PDB file of C-alpha atoms and ligand atoms in Angstrom:
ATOM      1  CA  UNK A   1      -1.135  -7.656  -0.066  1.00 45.00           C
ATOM      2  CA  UNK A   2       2.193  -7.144   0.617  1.00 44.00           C
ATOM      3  CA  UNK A   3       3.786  -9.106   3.496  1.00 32.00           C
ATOM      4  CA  UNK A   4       5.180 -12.763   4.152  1.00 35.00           C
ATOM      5  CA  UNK A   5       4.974 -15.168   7.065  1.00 29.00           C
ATOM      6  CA  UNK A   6       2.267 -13.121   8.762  1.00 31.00           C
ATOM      7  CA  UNK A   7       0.413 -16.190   9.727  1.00 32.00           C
ATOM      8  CA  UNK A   8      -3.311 -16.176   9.851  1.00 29.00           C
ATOM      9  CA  UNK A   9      -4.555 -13.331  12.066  1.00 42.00           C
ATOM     10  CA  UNK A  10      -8.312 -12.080  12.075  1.00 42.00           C
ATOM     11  CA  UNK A  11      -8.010  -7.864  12.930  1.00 47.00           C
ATOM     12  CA  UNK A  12     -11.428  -7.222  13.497  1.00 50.00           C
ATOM     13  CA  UNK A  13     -13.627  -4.910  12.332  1.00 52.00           C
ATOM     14  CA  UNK A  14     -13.177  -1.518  12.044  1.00 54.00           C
ATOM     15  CA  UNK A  15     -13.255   0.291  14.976  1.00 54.00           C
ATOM     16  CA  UNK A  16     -15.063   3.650  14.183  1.00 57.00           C
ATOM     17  CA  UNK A  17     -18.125   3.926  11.884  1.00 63.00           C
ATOM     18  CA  UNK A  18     -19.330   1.915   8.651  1.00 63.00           C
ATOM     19  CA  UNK A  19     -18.276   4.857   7.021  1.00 68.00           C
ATOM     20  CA  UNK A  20     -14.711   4.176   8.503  1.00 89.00           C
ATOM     21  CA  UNK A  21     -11.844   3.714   5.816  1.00 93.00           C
ATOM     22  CA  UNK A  22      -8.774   1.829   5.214  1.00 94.00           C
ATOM     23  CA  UNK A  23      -6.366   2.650   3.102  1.00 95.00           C
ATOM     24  CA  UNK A  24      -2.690   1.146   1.981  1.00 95.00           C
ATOM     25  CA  UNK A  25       0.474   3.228   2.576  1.00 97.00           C
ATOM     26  CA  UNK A  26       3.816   2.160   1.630  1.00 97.00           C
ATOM     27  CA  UNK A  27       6.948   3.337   2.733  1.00 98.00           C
ATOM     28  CA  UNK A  28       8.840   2.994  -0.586  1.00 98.00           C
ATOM     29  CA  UNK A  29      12.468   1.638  -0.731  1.00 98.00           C
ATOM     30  CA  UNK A  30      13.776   4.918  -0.594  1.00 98.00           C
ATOM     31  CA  UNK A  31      12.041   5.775   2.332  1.00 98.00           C
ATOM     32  CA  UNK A  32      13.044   2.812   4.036  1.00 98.00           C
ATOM     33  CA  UNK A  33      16.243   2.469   2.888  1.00 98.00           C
ATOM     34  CA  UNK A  34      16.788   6.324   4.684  1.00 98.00           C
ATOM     35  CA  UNK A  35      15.399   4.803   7.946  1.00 98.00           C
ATOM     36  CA  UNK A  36      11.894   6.811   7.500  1.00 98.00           C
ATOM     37  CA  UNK A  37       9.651   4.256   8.160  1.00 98.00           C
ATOM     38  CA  UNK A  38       8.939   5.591  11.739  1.00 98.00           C
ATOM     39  CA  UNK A  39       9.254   9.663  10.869  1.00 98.00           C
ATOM     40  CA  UNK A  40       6.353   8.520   8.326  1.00 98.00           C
ATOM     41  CA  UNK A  41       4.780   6.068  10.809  1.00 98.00           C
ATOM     42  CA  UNK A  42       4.647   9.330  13.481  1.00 98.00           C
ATOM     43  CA  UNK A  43       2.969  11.119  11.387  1.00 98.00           C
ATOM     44  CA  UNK A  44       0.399   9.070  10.672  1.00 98.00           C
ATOM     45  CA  UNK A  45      -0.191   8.243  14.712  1.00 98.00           C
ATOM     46  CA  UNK A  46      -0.009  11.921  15.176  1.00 98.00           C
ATOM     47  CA  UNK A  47      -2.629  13.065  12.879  1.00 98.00           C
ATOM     48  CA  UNK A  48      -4.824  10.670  14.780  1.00 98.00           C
ATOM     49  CA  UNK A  49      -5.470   7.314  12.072  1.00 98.00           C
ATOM     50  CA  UNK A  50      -5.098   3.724  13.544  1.00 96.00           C
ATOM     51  CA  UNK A  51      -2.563   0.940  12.621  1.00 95.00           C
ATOM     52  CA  UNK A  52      -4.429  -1.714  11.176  1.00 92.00           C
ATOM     53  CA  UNK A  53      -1.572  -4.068  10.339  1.00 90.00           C
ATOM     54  CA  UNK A  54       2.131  -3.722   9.219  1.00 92.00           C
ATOM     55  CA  UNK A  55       4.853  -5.665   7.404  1.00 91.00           C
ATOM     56  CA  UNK A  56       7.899  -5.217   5.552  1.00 92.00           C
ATOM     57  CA  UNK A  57       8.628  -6.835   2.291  1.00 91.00           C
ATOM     58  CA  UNK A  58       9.996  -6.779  -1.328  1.00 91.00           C
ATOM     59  CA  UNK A  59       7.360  -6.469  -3.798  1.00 90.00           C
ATOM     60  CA  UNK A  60       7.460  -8.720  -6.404  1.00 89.00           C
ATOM     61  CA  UNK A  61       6.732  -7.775  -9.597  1.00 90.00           C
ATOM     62  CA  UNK A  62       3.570  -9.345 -10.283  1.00 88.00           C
ATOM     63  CA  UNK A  63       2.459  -7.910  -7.066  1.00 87.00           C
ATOM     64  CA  UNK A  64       3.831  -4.163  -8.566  1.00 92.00           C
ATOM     65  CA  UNK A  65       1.925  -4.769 -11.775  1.00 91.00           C
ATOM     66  CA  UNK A  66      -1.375  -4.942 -10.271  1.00 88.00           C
ATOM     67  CA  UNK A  67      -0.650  -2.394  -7.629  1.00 90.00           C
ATOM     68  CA  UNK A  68       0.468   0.214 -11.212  1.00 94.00           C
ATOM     69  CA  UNK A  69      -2.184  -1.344 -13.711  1.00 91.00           C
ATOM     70  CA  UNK A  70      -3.715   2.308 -14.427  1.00 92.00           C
ATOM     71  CA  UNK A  71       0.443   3.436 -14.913  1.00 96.00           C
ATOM     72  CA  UNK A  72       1.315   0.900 -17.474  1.00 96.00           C
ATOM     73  CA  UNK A  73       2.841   1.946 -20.628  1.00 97.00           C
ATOM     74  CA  UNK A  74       3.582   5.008 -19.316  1.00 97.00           C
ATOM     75  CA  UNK A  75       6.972   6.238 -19.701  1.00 96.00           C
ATOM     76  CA  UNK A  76       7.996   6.097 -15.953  1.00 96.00           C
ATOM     77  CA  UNK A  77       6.374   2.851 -15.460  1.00 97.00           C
ATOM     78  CA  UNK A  78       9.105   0.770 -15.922  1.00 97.00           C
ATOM     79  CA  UNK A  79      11.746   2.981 -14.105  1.00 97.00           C
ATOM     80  CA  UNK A  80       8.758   2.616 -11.544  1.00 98.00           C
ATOM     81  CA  UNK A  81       8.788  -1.109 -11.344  1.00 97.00           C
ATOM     82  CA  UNK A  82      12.562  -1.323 -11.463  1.00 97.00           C
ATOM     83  CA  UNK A  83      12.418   1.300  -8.402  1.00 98.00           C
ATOM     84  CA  UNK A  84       9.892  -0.502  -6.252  1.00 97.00           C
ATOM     85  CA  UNK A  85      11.183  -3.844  -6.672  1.00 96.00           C
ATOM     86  CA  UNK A  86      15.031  -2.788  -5.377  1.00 97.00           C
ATOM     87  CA  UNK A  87      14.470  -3.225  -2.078  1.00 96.00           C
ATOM     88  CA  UNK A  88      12.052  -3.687   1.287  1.00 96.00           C
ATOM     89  CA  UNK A  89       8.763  -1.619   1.860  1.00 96.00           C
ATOM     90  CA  UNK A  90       6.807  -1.146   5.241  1.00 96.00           C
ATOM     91  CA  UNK A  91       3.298  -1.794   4.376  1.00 94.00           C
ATOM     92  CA  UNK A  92       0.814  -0.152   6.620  1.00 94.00           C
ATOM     93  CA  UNK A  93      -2.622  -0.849   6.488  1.00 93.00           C
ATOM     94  CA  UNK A  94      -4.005   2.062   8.080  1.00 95.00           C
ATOM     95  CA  UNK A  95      -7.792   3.397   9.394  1.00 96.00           C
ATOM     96  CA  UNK A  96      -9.801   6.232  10.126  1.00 97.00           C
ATOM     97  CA  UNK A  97     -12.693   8.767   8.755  1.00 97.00           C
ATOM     98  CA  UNK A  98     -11.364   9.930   5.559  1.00 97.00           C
ATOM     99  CA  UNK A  99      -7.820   8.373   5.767  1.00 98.00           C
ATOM    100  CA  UNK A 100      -7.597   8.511   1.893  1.00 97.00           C
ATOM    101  CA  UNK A 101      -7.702  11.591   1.148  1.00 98.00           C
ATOM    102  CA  UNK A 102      -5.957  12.758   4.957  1.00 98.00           C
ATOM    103  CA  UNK A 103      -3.102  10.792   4.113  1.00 98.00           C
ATOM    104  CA  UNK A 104      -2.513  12.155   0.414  1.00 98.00           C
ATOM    105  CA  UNK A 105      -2.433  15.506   2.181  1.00 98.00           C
ATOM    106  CA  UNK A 106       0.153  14.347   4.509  1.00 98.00           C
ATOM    107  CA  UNK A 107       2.508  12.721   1.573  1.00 99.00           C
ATOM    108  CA  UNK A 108       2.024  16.095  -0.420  1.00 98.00           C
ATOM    109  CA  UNK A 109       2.331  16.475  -4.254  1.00 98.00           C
ATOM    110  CA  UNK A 110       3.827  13.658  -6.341  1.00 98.00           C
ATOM    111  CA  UNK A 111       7.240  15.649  -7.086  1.00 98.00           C
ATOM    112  CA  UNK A 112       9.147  16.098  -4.105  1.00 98.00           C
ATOM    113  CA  UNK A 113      10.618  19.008  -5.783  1.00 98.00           C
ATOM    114  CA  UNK A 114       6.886  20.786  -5.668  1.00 98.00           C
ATOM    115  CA  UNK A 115       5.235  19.556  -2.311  1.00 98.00           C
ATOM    116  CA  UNK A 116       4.821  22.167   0.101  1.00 98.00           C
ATOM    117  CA  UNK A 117       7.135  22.067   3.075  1.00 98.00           C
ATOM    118  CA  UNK A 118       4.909  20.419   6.278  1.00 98.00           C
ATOM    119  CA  UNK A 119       4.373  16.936   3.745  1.00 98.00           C
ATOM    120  CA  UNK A 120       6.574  14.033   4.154  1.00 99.00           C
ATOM    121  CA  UNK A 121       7.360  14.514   0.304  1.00 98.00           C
ATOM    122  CA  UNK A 122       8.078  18.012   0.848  1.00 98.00           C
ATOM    123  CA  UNK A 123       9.655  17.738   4.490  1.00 98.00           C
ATOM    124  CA  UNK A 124      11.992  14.866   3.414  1.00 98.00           C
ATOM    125  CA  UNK A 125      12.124  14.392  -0.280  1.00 98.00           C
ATOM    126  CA  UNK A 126      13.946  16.220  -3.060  1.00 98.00           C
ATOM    127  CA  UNK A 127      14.734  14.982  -6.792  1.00 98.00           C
ATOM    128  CA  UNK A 128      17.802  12.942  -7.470  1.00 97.00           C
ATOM    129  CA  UNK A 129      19.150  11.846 -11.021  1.00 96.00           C
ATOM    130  CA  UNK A 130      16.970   9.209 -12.684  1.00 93.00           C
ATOM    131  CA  UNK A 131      13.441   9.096 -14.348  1.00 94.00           C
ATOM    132  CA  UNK A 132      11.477   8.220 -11.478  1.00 97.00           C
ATOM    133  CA  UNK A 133      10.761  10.085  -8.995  1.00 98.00           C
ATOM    134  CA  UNK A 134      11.602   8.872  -5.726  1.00 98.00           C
ATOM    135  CA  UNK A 135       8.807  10.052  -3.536  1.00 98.00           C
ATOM    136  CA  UNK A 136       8.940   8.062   0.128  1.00 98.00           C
ATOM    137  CA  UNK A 137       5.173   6.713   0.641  1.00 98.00           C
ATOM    138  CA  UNK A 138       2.319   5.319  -1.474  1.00 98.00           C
ATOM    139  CA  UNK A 139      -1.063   6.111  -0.498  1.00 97.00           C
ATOM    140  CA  UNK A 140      -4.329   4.736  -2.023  1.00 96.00           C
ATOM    141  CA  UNK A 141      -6.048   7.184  -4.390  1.00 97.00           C
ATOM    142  CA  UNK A 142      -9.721   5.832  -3.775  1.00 95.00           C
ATOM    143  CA  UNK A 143     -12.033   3.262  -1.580  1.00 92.00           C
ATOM    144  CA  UNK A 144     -11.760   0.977  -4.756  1.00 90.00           C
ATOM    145  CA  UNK A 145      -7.338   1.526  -5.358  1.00 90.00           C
ATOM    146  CA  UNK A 146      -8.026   0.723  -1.902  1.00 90.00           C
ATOM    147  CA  UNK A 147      -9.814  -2.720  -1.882  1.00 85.00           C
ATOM    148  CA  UNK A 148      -7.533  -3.514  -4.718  1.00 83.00           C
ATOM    149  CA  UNK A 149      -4.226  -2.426  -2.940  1.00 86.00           C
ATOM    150  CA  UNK A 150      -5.087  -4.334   0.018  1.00 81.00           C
ATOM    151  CA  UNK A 151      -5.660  -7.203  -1.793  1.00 73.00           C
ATOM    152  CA  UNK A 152      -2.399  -9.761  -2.850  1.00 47.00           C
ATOM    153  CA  UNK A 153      -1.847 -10.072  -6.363  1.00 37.00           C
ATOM    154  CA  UNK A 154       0.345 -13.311  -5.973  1.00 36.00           C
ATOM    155  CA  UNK A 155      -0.375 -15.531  -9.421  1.00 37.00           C
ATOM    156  CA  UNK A 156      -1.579 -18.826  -8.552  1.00 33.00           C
ATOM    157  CA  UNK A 157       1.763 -20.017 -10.924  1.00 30.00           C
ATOM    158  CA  UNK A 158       3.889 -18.851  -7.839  1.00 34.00           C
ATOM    159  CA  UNK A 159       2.365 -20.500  -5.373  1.00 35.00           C
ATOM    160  CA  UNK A 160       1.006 -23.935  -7.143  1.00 34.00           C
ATOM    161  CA  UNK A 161      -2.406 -23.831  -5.412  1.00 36.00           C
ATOM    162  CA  UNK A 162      -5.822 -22.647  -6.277  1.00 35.00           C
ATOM    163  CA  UNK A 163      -6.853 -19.473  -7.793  1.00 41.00           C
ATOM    164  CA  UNK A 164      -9.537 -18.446  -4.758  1.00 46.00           C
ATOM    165  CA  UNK A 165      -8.705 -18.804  -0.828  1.00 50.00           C
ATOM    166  CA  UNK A 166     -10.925 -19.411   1.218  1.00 55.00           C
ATOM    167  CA  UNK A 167     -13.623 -16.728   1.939  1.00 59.00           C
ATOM    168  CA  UNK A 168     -12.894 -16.374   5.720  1.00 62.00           C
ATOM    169  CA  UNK A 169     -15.668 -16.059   8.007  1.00 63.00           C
ATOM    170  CA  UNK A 170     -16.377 -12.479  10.476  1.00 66.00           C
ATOM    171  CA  UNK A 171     -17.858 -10.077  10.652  1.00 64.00           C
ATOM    172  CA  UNK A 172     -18.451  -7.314   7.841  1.00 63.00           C
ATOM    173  CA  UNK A 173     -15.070  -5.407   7.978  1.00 62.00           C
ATOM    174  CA  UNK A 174     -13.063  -7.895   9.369  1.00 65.00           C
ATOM    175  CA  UNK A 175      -9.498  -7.505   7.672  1.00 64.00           C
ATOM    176  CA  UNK A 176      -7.456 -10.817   7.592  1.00 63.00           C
ATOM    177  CA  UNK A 177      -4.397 -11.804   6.456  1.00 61.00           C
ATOM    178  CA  UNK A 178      -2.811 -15.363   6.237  1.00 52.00           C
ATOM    179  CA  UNK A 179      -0.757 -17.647   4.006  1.00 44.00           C
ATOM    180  CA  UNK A 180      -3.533 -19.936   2.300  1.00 42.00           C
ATOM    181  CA  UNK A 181      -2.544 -19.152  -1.396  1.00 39.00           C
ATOM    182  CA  UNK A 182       1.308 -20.268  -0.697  1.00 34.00           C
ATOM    183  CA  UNK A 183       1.935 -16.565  -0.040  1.00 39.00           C
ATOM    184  CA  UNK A 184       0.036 -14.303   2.166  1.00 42.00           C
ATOM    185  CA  UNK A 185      -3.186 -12.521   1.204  1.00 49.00           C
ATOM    186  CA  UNK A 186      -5.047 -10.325   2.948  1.00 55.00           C
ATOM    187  CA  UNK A 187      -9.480  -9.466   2.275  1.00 57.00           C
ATOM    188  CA  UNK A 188     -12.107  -7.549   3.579  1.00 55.00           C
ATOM    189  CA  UNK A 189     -15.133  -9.215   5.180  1.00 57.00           C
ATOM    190  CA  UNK A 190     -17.900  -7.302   3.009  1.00 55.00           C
ATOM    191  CA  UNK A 191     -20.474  -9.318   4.406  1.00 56.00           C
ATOM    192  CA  UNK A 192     -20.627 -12.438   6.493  1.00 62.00           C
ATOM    193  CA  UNK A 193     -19.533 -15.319   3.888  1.00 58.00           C
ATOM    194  CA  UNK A 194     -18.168 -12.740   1.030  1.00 55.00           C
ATOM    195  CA  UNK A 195     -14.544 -10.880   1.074  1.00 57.00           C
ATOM    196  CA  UNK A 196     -13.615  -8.338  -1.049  1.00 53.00           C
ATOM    197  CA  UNK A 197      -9.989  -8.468  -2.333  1.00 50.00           C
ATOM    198  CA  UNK A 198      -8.617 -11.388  -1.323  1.00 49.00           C
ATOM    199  CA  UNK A 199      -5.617 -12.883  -3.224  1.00 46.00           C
ATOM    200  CA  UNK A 200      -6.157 -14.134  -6.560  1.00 31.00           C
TER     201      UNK A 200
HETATM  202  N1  UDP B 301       5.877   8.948 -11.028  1.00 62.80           N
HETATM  203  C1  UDP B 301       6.999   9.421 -11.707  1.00 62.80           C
HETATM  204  N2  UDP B 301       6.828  10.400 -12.653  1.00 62.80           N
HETATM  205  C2  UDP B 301       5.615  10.931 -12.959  1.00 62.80           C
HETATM  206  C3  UDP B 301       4.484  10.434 -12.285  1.00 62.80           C
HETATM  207  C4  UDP B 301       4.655   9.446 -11.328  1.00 62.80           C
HETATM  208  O1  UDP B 301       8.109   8.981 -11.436  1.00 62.80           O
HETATM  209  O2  UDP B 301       5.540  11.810 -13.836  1.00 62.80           O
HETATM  210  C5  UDP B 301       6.040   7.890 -10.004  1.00 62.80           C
HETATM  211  C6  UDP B 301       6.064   8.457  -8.607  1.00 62.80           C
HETATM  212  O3  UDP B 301       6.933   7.657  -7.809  1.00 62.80           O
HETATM  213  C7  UDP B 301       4.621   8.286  -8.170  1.00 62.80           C
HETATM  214  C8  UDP B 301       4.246   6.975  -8.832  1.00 62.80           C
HETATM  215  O4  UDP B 301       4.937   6.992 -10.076  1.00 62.80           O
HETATM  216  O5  UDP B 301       4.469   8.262  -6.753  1.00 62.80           O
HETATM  217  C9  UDP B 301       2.766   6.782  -9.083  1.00 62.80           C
HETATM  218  O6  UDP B 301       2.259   7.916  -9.761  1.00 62.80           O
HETATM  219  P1  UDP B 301       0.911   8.626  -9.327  1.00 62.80           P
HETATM  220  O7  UDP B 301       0.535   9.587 -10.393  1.00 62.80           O
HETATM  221  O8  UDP B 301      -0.091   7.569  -8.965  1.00 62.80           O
HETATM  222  O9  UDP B 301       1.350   9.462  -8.031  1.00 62.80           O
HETATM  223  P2  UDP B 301       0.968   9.332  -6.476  1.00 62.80           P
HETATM  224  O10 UDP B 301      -0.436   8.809  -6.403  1.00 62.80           O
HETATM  225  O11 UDP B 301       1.988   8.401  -5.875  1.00 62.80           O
HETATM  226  O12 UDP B 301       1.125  10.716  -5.933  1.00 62.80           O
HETATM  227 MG1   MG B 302      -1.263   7.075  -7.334  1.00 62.80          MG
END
């Protein structure tokens, strides 16, 4: 999860089918260091997918090294850590049918320097000096990058408190969010009783 001080808040199930996805998008600190947040924001209200909850916030690194597992030892990984942890994201939590894949389209291809004009990469990225590349938004790659995306990776050292939150109660894809590990977490209702991705 990426957010603080959200307070517990219960948003419901989804609103379309079972089928219905969520995915994460961040506005990375370039992006919202330019002031993009609501050019990328528009775009995503204008191709028609739903807001299912928003905050801005500095990732930490622990939270960075789950979210980049699969990039790790890689050689951009730690220019990639170093980039995402210099300032605030917007995290967006967004919904729809095929949001995944519809928002990857929207960002365009990973290198500014090659997405095709009409992507938020292409429209308003380009390459500047450094290893990384600087790219505006993160969007999940899969239903299970999602789950894990979604889900805070705050280390129970941070916080002092137990390992598992509690396993909120709603119905089956009910997304909450609250501050019950000493930091805020947010889970999937997979079924009344069980969450996927809560905070660990
Ligand atoms: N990245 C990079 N150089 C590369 C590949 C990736 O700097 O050769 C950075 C870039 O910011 C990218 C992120 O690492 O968005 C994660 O890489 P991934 O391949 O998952 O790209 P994405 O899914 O973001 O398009
Ligand atoms: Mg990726």
């Amino acid at each position: 999860g990426y957010g603080h001080d959200l307070g517990v808040t219960t948003l419901g199930p989804v609103t379309e089918t079972a089928q219905t996805e969520r995915s994460l998008i961040l506005v990375k600190p370039d992006g919202f260091r330019r002031g993009l947040t609501g050019e990328v924001i528009r775009r995503i209200e204008a191709k028609g997918y739903t807001l299912a909850a928003l905050a801005v916030v500095t990732p930490t690194r622990e939270q960075l090294a789950a979210h980049y597992a699969e990039h790790e030892g890689k050689p951009f990984y730690e220019p990639l850590l170093e980039f995402m942890s210099s300032g605030p994201v917007a995290a967006v939590v967004i919904e729809g049918q095929e949001c995944i894949k519809g928002f990857r389209s929207l960002a365009g291809a990973t290198k500014p320097t090659e997405a095709a004009p009409g992507t938020i990469r292409g429209d308003l990225g380009r390459k500047w000096a450094g290893t990384v590349d600087e790219n505006i938004v993160h969007g999940s790659d899969s239903p299970e990058s999602a789950a894990r995306e979604i889900a805070t990776r705050e280390p129970a050292a941070r916080s002092g408190r137990s390992r598992s939150p509690p396993v909120p109660s709603g119905p089956s894809g009910a997304l909450h969010t609250g501050g019950a590990c000493g930091a805020v977490w947010w889970c999937v209702v997979s079924k009344p009783g069980h969450a996927l991705g809560c905070c660990m």
